[in-house]
Amino acid sequence: MSAKTIGIIGGGQLGRMLAMAAARLNFRTVILEPQTDCPAAQVANEQIAGAYDDPAALAELARRCDVVTYEFENVPVSAAEALASQIPVYPPPKALEMAQDRLTEKRFINSCGIPTARFHAVDSQADLEKALADFGEQGVLKTRRLGYDGKGQRVYRSAADSAEGGYATLGNVPLILESFVSFEREISIIAARGVDGAVACYDPAENIHRNGILHTSTLPASISEETANAAREAAGKILTALGYVGVIGIEFFALADGSLIANEMAPRVHNSGHWTEAACVISQFEQHIRAVAGLPLGKPERHSDCVMTNLIGDDIKALPEWLRRDDTLVHLYGKTEARPGRKMGHVTQLLR
Ligand code: AMP
C-alpha cells in the first residue's frame, strides 16, 4: 500500500482523532486551519495555517494531498467545490450543501422518504406568528445556518412565550420553526459508505444532552431492534441519495410508539460516535479514513456495552478519578484552557 496524504479541513478534536487513525494506516495528514497549535495539528504531519476559504491555502492543500476531507460541516461549499475540481473531496460537497441549512436539510431528508418534524421557513415576525399559529403556539425556532450545540435556538411552549420575543431575538437572520416533538429519547446513528457503495452502520447510541451539548452516549440504546433497523435503513437511504463517501452522523427523536423522526445530519465523524474507539474493533475515525482513502470498510460490530461521557469545561477536573478506572478509555484533545462549554476530552466506560 503506497502512503497517501489526506487533507483535513478543520483543526479541532475530530480532525485530531482522524489524523491519529490515519497515521496508524500509514497515511500522512495535512490540516487546513487558521489557528496554529490546534488539537489536530498537534498530531498531524503538517498544517497549512490559513482560512477555510482562502484560495491560496486551498490550492496548497490540493497540491500537497491526494484526497481531502473535513471535520466540520461549515466548510464553505464553494471552497469544497473548487477543491473537488482538482482532487477527490469526500464526503461530496453536496452533503455539505444539504447539511448547512436546516431548511434544505429537512427538505432533503423528507425527499429520501424519512420523516422530520413539520417546519416552516421564518423570515419575518409575520412568518413566525403564522407558523406558531399553525403549530398551536408551540415549536422550536432555530437559525437556518451555523447553529450548533443548541445555540441559535428558542423554544415556544405556549402563547405566553410568543408574547415575550419573536423573530428579532435570534438576530434577524433566516430561521426555521419546527413543530415541537414530544420524544421519548434521542438516538443517533453513525454510518459509513465506501467508494464502492458498501454501507456499514454502527449500533444506534442513546444520547443525553445538557445545556444543548452532548453529555453521554449509551450503548445499547433502549430501543427495539425494529427501531434500530429503521435508523439503519434511513442512514442507508441518505448515504445512497448523496453518493456519499465517508462517515455520517444522523440524529433522531424516538417516539413512544417506536417510530423515528430525523432531527439533523452531520457529514462527518460525530461526537455521539466516540464510543466506537473503545467498544468496536474499527472506530468511526478509522472507518472514515478507510472510506475516503478507498480502502474496504471495517465491520461496525460492537463487542461491549458502554457509555461515553464528554468532559466539558471543568469536568476535566475529574480526570484523576477517570484515570484510576480500569474499565475506561480516556481521550484528551490537547486544549490547555478549560473554558465553560469547551469540549476538553471524553471518556468511554465499558460496561461488562
Ligand atoms: P439541534 O441543534 O437541532 O440538535 O437541537 C438541540 C436539541 O434541542 C435537541 O437535541 C433536542 O433535545 C431539542 N430539540 C431540537 N429540535 C426539537 C424539536 N423540533 N422538538 C423538540 N425538541 C427539539
Short mmCIF file of N, CA, C and O and ligand atoms in Angstrom, two decimals, residues 102 117 140 142 153 178-181 183 186 209 253 263-264, ligand 1:
data_model
loop_
_atom_site.label_atom_id
_atom_site.label_comp_id
_atom_site.label_asym_id
_atom_site.label_seq_id
_atom_site.Cartn_x
_atom_site.Cartn_y
_atom_site.Cartn_z
N ARG A 102 -30.78 24.27 7.68
CA ARG A 102 -31.78 23.35 8.25
C ARG A 102 -33.00 23.17 7.35
O ARG A 102 -33.65 22.14 7.39
N ALA A 117 -39.59 16.63 11.87
CA ALA A 117 -40.62 17.49 12.46
C ALA A 117 -41.22 18.30 11.32
O ALA A 117 -40.55 18.54 10.30
N VAL A 140 -39.99 24.88 17.99
CA VAL A 140 -38.59 25.24 18.27
C VAL A 140 -38.12 26.09 17.09
O VAL A 140 -38.15 25.65 15.94
N LYS A 142 -35.23 27.98 15.16
CA LYS A 142 -33.77 27.79 15.03
C LYS A 142 -33.24 28.64 13.87
O LYS A 142 -33.95 28.85 12.89
N GLN A 153 -31.19 28.99 19.14
CA GLN A 153 -32.49 28.32 19.24
C GLN A 153 -33.35 28.95 20.30
O GLN A 153 -32.85 29.49 21.28
N GLU A 178 -39.72 24.67 13.80
CA GLU A 178 -40.05 23.24 13.75
C GLU A 178 -41.17 22.97 14.74
O GLU A 178 -41.20 23.57 15.82
N SER A 179 -42.05 22.06 14.39
CA SER A 179 -43.08 21.66 15.36
C SER A 179 -42.37 21.00 16.53
O SER A 179 -41.29 20.41 16.38
N PHE A 180 -42.97 21.12 17.72
CA PHE A 180 -42.36 20.56 18.93
C PHE A 180 -42.59 19.05 18.94
O PHE A 180 -43.71 18.59 18.85
N VAL A 181 -41.51 18.29 19.04
CA VAL A 181 -41.61 16.83 19.02
C VAL A 181 -41.56 16.31 20.46
O VAL A 181 -40.59 16.56 21.17
N PHE A 183 -40.61 13.67 22.22
CA PHE A 183 -39.90 12.41 22.02
C PHE A 183 -39.69 11.69 23.34
O PHE A 183 -39.73 12.30 24.41
N GLU A 186 -33.54 10.46 22.63
CA GLU A 186 -32.80 10.89 21.44
C GLU A 186 -31.76 9.85 21.12
O GLU A 186 -31.04 9.38 22.01
N HIS A 209 -28.37 15.17 26.33
CA HIS A 209 -27.74 16.49 26.18
C HIS A 209 -27.91 17.28 27.48
O HIS A 209 -28.91 17.11 28.19
N PHE A 253 -35.17 11.66 16.86
CA PHE A 253 -36.02 11.60 18.04
C PHE A 253 -36.76 10.27 17.95
O PHE A 253 -37.32 9.94 16.90
N ASN A 263 -33.74 14.39 13.09
CA ASN A 263 -33.54 15.78 13.51
C ASN A 263 -32.50 16.45 12.63
O ASN A 263 -32.79 17.42 11.96
N GLU A 264 -31.29 15.93 12.60
CA GLU A 264 -30.29 16.54 11.74
C GLU A 264 -29.19 15.56 11.37
O GLU A 264 -29.08 14.49 11.98
P1 AMP B 1 -30.46 20.53 17.41
O1 AMP B 1 -29.50 21.67 17.41
O2 AMP B 1 -31.40 20.54 16.27
O3 AMP B 1 -29.76 19.22 17.57
O4 AMP B 1 -31.35 20.71 18.74
C1 AMP B 1 -30.77 20.67 20.04
C2 AMP B 1 -31.70 19.93 20.99
O5 AMP B 1 -32.94 20.62 21.12
C3 AMP B 1 -32.08 18.52 20.52
O6 AMP B 1 -31.10 17.60 20.86
C4 AMP B 1 -33.41 18.32 21.25
O7 AMP B 1 -33.17 17.95 22.60
C5 AMP B 1 -34.03 19.70 21.22
N1 AMP B 1 -34.89 19.87 20.04
C6 AMP B 1 -34.48 20.27 18.82
N2 AMP B 1 -35.49 20.30 17.93
C7 AMP B 1 -36.59 19.91 18.60
C8 AMP B 1 -37.96 19.74 18.23
N3 AMP B 1 -38.40 20.01 17.00
N4 AMP B 1 -38.82 19.29 19.19
C9 AMP B 1 -38.39 19.05 20.45
N5 AMP B 1 -37.11 19.21 20.85
C10 AMP B 1 -36.21 19.64 19.96
#
